[in-house]
Short mmCIF file of C-alpha atoms and ligand atoms in Angstrom, two decimals:
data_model
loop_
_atom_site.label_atom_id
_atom_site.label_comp_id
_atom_site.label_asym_id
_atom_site.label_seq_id
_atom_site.Cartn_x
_atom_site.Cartn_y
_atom_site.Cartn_z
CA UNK A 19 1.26 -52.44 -93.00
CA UNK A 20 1.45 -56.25 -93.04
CA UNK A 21 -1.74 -57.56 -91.13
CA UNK A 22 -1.44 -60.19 -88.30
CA UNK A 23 -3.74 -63.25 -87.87
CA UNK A 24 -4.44 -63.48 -84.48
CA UNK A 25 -4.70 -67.37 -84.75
CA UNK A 26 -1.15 -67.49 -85.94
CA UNK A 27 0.70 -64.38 -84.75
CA UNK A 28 2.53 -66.81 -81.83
CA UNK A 29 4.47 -70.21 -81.65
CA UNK A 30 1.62 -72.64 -81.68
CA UNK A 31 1.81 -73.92 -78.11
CA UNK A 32 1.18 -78.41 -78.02
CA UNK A 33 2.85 -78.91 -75.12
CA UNK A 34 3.03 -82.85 -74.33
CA UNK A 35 2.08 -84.10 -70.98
CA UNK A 36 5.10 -82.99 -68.40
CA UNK A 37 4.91 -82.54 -64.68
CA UNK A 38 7.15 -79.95 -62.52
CA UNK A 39 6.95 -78.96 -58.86
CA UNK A 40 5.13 -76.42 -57.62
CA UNK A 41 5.70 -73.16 -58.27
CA UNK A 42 7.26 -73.67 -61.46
CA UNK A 43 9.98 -72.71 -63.23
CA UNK A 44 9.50 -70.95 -66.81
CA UNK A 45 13.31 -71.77 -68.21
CA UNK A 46 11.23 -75.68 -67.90
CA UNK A 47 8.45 -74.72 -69.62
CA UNK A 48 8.04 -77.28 -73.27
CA UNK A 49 7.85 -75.34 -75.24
CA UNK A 50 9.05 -72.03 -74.17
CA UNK A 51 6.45 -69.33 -73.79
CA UNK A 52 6.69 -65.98 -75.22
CA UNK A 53 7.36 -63.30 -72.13
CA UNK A 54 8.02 -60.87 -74.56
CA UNK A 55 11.86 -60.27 -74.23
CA UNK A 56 12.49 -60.39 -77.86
CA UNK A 57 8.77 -59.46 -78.64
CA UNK A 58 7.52 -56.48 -76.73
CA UNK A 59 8.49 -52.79 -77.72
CA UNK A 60 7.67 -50.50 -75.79
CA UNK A 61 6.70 -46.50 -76.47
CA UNK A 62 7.43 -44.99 -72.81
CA UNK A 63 3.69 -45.07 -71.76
CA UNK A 64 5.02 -45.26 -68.60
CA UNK A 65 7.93 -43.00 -68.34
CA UNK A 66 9.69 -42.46 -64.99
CA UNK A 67 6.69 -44.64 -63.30
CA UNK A 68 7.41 -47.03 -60.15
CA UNK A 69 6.33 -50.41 -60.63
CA UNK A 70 5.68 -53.59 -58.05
CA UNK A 71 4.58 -56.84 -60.05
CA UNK A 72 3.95 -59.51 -57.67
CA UNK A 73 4.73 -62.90 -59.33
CA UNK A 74 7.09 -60.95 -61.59
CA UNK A 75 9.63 -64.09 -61.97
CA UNK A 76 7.29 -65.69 -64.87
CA UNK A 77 4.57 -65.99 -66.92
CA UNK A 78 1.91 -63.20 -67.27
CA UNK A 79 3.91 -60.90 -64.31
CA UNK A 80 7.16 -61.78 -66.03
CA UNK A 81 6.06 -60.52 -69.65
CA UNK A 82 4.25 -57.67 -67.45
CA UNK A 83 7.71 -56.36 -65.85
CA UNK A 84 9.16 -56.43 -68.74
CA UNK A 85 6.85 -54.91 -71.01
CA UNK A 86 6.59 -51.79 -68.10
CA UNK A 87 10.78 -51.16 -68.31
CA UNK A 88 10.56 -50.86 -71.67
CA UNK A 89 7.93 -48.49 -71.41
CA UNK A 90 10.15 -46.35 -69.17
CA UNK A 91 9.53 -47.87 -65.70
CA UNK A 92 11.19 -48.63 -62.38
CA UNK A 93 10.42 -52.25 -61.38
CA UNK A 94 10.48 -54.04 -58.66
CA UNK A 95 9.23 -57.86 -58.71
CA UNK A 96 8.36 -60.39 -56.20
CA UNK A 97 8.81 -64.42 -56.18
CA UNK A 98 8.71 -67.07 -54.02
CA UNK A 99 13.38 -67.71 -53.10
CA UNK A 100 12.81 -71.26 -55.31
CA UNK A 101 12.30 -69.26 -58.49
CA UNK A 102 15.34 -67.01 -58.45
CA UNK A 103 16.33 -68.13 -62.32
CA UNK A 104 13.34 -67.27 -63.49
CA UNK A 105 13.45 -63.77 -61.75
CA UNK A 106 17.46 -63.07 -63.21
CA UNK A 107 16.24 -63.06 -66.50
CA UNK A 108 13.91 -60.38 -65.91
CA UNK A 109 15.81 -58.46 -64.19
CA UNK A 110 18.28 -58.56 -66.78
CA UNK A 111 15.88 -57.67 -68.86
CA UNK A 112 14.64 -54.80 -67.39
CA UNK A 113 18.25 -53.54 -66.73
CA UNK A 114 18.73 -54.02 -70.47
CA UNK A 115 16.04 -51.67 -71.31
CA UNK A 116 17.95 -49.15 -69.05
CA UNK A 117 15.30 -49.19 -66.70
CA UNK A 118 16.09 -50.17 -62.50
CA UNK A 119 15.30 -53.33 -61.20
CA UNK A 120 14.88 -54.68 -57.58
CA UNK A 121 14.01 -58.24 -56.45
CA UNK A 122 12.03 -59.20 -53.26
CA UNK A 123 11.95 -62.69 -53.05
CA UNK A 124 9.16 -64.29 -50.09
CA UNK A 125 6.11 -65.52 -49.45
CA UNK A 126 2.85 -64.63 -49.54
CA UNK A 127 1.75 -66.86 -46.78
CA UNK A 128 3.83 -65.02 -44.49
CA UNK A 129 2.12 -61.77 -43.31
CA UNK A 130 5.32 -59.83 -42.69
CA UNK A 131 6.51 -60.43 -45.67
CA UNK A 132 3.74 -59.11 -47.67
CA UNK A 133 3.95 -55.61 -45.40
CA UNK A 134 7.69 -55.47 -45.82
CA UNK A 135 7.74 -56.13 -49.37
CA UNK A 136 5.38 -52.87 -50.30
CA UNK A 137 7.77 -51.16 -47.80
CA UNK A 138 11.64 -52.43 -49.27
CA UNK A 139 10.19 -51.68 -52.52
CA UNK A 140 8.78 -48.35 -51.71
CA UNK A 141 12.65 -47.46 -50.37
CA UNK A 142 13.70 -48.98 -53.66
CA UNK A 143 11.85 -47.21 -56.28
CA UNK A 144 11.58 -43.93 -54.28
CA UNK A 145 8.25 -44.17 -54.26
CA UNK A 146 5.32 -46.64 -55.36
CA UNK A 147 3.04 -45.37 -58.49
CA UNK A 148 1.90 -49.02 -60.24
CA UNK A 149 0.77 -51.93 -58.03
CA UNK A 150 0.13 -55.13 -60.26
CA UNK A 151 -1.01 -58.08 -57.46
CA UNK A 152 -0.52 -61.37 -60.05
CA UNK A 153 1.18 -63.94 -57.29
CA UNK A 154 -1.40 -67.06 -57.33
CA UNK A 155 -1.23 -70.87 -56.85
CA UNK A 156 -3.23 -72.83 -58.25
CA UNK A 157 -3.57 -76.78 -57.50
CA UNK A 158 -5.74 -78.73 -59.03
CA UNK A 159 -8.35 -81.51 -57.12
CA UNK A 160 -10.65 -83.85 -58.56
CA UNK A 161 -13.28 -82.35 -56.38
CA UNK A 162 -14.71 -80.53 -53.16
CA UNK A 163 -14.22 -83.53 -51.15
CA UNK A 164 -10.39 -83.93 -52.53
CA UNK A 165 -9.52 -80.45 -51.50
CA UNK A 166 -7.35 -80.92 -47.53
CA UNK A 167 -8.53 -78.04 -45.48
CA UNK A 168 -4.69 -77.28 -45.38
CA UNK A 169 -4.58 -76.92 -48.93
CA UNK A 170 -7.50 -74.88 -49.25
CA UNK A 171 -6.42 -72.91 -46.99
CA UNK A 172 -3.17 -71.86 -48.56
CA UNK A 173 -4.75 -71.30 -51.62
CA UNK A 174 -6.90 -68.65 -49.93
CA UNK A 175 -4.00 -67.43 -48.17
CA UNK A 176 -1.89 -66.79 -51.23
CA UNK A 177 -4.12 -65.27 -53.53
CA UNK A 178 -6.65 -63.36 -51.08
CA UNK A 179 -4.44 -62.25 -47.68
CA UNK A 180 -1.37 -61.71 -49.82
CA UNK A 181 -2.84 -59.47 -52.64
CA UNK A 182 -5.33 -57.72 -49.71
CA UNK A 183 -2.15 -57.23 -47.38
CA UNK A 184 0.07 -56.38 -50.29
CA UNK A 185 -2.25 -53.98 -51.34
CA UNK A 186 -3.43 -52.15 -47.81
CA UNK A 187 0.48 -51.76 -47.48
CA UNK A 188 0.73 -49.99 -50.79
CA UNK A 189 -2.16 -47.58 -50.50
CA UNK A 190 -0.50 -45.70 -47.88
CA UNK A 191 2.24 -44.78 -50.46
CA UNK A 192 0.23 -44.20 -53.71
CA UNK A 193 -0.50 -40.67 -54.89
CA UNK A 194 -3.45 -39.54 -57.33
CA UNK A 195 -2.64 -41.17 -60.51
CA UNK A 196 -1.05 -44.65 -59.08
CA UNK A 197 -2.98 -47.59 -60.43
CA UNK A 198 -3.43 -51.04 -58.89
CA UNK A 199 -4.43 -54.23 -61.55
CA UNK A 200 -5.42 -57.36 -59.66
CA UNK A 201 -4.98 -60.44 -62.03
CA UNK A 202 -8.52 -62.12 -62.10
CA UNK A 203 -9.64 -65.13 -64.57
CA UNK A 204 -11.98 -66.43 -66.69
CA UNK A 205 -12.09 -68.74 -63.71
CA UNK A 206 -13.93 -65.99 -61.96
CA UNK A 207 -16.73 -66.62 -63.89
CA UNK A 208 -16.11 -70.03 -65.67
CA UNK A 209 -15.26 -71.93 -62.88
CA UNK A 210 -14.31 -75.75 -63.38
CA UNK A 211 -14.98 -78.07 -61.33
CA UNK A 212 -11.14 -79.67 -60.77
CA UNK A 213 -10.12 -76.01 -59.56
CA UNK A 214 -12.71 -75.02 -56.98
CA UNK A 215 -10.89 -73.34 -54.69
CA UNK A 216 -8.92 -71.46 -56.78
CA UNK A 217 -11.64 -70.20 -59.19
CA UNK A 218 -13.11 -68.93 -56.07
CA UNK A 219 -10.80 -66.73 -55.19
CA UNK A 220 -10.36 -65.14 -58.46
CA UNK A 221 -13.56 -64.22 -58.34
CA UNK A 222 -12.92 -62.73 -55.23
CA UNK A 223 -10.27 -60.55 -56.56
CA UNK A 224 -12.27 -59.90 -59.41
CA UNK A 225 -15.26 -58.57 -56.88
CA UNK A 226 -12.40 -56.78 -54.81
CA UNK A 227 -11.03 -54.51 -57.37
CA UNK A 228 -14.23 -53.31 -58.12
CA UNK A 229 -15.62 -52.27 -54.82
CA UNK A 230 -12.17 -50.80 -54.24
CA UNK A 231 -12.08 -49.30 -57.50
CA UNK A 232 -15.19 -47.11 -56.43
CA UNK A 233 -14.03 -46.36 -53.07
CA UNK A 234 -10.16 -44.95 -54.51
CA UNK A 235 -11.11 -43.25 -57.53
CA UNK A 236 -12.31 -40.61 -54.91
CA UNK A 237 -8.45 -40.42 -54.01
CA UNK A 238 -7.31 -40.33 -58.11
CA UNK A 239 -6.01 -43.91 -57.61
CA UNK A 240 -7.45 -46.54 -60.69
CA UNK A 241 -8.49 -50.18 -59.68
CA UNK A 242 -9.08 -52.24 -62.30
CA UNK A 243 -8.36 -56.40 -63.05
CA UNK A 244 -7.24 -58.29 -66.32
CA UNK A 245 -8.82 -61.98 -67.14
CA UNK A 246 -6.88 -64.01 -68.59
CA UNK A 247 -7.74 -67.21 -70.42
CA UNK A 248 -5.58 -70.25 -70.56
CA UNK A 249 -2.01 -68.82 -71.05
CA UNK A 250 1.18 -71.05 -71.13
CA UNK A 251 2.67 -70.59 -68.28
CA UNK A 252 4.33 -72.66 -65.68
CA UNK A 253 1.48 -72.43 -63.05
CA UNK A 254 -0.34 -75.39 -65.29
CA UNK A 255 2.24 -77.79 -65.80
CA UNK A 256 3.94 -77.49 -61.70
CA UNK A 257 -0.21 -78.89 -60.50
CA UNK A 258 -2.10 -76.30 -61.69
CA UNK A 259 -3.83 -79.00 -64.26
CA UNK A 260 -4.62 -82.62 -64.70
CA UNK A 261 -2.07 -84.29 -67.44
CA UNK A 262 -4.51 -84.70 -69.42
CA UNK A 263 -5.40 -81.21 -69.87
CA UNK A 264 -1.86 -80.03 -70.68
CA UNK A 265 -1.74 -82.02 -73.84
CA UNK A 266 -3.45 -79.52 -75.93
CA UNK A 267 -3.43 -76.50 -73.07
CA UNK A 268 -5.93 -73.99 -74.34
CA UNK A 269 -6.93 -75.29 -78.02
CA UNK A 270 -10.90 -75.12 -76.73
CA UNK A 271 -10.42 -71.61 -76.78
CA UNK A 272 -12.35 -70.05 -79.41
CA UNK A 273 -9.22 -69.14 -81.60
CA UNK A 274 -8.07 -72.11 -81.17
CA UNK A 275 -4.87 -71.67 -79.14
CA UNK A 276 -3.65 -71.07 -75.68
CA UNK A 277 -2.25 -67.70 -74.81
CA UNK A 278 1.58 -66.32 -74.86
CA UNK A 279 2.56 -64.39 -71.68
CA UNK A 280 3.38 -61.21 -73.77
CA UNK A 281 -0.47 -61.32 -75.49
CA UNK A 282 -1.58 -60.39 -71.81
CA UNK A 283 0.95 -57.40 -71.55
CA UNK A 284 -0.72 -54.63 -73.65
CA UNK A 285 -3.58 -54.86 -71.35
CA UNK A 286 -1.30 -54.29 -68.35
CA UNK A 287 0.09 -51.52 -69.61
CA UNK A 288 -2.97 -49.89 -70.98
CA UNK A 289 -4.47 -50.52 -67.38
CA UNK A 290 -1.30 -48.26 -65.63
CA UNK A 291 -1.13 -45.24 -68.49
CA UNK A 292 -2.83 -42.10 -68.70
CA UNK A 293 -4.61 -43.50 -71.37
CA UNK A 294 -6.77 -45.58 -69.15
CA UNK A 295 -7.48 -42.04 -67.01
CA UNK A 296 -11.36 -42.90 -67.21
CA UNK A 297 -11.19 -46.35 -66.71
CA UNK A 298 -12.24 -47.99 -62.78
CA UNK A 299 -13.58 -51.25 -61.80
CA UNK A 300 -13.55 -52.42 -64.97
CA UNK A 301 -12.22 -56.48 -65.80
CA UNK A 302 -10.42 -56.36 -68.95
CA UNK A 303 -10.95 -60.33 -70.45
CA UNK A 304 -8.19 -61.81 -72.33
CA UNK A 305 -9.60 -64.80 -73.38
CA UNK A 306 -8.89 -65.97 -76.68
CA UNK A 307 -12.33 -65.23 -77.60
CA UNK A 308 -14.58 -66.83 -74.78
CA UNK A 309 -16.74 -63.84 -73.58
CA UNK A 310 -17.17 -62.31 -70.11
CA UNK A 311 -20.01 -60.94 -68.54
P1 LIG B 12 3.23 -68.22 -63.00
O1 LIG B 12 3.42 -69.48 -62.27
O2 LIG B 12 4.28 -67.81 -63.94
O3 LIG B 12 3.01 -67.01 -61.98
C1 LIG B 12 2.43 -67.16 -60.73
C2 LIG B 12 3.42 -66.60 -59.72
O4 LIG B 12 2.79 -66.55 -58.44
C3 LIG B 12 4.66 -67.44 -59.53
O5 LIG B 12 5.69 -67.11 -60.44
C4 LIG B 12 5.05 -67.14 -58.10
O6 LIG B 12 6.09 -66.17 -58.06
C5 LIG B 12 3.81 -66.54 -57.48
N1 LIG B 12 3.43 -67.33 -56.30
C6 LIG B 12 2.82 -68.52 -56.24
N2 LIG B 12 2.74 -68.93 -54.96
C7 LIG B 12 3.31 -67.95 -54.21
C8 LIG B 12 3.55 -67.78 -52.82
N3 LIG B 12 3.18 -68.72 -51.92
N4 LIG B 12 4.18 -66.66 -52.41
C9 LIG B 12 4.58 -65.71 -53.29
N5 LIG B 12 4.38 -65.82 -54.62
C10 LIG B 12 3.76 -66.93 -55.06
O7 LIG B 12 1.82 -68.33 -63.73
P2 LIG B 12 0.90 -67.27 -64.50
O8 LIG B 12 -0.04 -68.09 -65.24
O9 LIG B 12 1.69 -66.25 -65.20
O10 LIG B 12 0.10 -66.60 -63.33
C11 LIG B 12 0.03 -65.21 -63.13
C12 LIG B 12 -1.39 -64.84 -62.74
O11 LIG B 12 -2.23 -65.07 -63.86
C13 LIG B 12 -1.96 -65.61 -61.57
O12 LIG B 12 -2.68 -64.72 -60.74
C14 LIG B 12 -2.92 -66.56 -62.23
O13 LIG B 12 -3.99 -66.93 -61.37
C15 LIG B 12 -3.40 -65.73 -63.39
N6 LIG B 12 -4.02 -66.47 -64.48
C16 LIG B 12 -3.29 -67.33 -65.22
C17 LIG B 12 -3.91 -68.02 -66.25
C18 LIG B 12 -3.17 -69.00 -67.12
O14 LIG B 12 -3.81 -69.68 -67.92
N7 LIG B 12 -1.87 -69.12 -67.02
C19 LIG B 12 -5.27 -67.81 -66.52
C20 LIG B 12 -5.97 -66.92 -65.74
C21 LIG B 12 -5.33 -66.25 -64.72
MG1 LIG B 13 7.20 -68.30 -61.30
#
């Protein structure tokens, strides 16, 4: 079997400085990441499974969606309207791998629409068995003082009342064996100082999903989070980073490189399978090689 370097397995990602709105769009991404659409194959880990990936249009939830229809999953994804390209090409390609898709675009500063997304997707899917909560924003300040209450604020509203509502919504639909993966960051324990807020909250989720874990593994429901390290995506390009930290995104990484969308998949999936049955509370880190405590 041919061996893989890690440090070389991808496209080298040097993306020049470049500047989009926020949220983002993936298809204007330079260069393109790797979401793993001709990448990923899948080995029905998750056959017949019901899926909700928040975020789902791009990125990490993008390569997540699709890596769970080719393992045999139903999937539903979530996305602010402004990002509906990015969501047709997953949804195409989870239709490709013969698996159903449904798309619930909103957003997650909106309280109803966090409730009524768990609930259209429940009537969906026929059911809810997978919750992945990966919607963030993150917006970059020079410091404290540069962060507007009104921006801080809808930071904290996107990434800790929409994955808390989005997740009390859920649990009244998932049976012993669903699983629920909050999307955490080396952030959570790293934090630097241009993303304050944000880092914040990751390590809230990160603390979240493992007092939950300990209070639902009592109902046969697995919480667990993934960290991931700098990853190409669009959230650091559309504000999510200074310009000057795009040009060479993720090379102080200890391999060397930033992270491909589909290099954070395996853990996803490994998080909703069987084969995680004796795994709670845990933080997987997908760092490139920077350790976690
Ligand atoms: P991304 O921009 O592709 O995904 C983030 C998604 O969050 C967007 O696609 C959007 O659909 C959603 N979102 C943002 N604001 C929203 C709102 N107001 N309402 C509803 N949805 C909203 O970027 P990504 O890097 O793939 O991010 C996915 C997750 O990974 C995030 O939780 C992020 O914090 C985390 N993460 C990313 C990195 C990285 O280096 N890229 C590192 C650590 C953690
Ligand atoms: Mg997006």
């Amino acid at each position: 079997m041919t061996l893989n370097d890690p440090r070389t397995i991808y496209p080298t990602v040097n993306p020049q400085k470049q500047k989009q709105d926020e949220p983002g769009l993936d298809q204007e991404l330079a260069p393109q990441s790797d979401i793993g659409v001709s990448s990923y194959v899948g080995h029905d880990r998750l056959k017949g499974r019901k899926a909700l990936v928040t975020g789902g249009d791009s990125g990490i939830g993008a390569a997540v969606a699709i890596a769970f229809a080719r393992e045999g999953a139903d999937v539903a994804i979530a996305y602010l309207p402004e990002e509906q390209v990015d969501a047709d090409r997953v949804i195409k390609a989870i239709e490709e791998a013969g698996q159903q898709a449904f798309a619930f675009p909103g957003d997650f500063t909106d309280a109803d629409y966090c409730r009524k997304l768990v609930e259209e997707s429940v009537g969906a899917l026929g059911g809810l068995d997978i919750l992945v909560n990966n919607a963030s924003r993150q917006v970059w300040s020079e410091d404290l003082e540069a962060i507007s209450d009104e921006e801080f604020d809808k930071t904290v509203k996107v990434n800790l009342y929409g994955n808390f509502r989005v997740t009390k919504a859920a649990l009244a639909h998932l049976k012993p064996g669903s699983s629920i993966i909050f999307t955490s960051s080396i952030q959570a324990y790293n934090p630097s100082p241009t993303l304050l807020d944000y880092a914040m909250t990751k390590a809230g989720l990160n603390n979240l999903s493992k007092g939950l874990a300990t209070s639902l593994i009592e109902r046969g429901i697995r919480v667990n989070s993934v960290a991931p390290g700098p990853i190409w995506t669009p959230l650091q390009p559309s504000h999510g980073q200074p310009q000057e930290k795009i040009e060479g995104f993720g090379t102080h990484a200890p391999i060397g490189r930033a992270g491909h969308p589909v290099e954070l998949a395996g853990a996803y999936v490994y998080l909703a399978s069987d084969e995680s049955s004796y795994v709670a509370g845990e933080t997987l880190g997908v760092t490139g090689g920077t350790p976690t405590p």
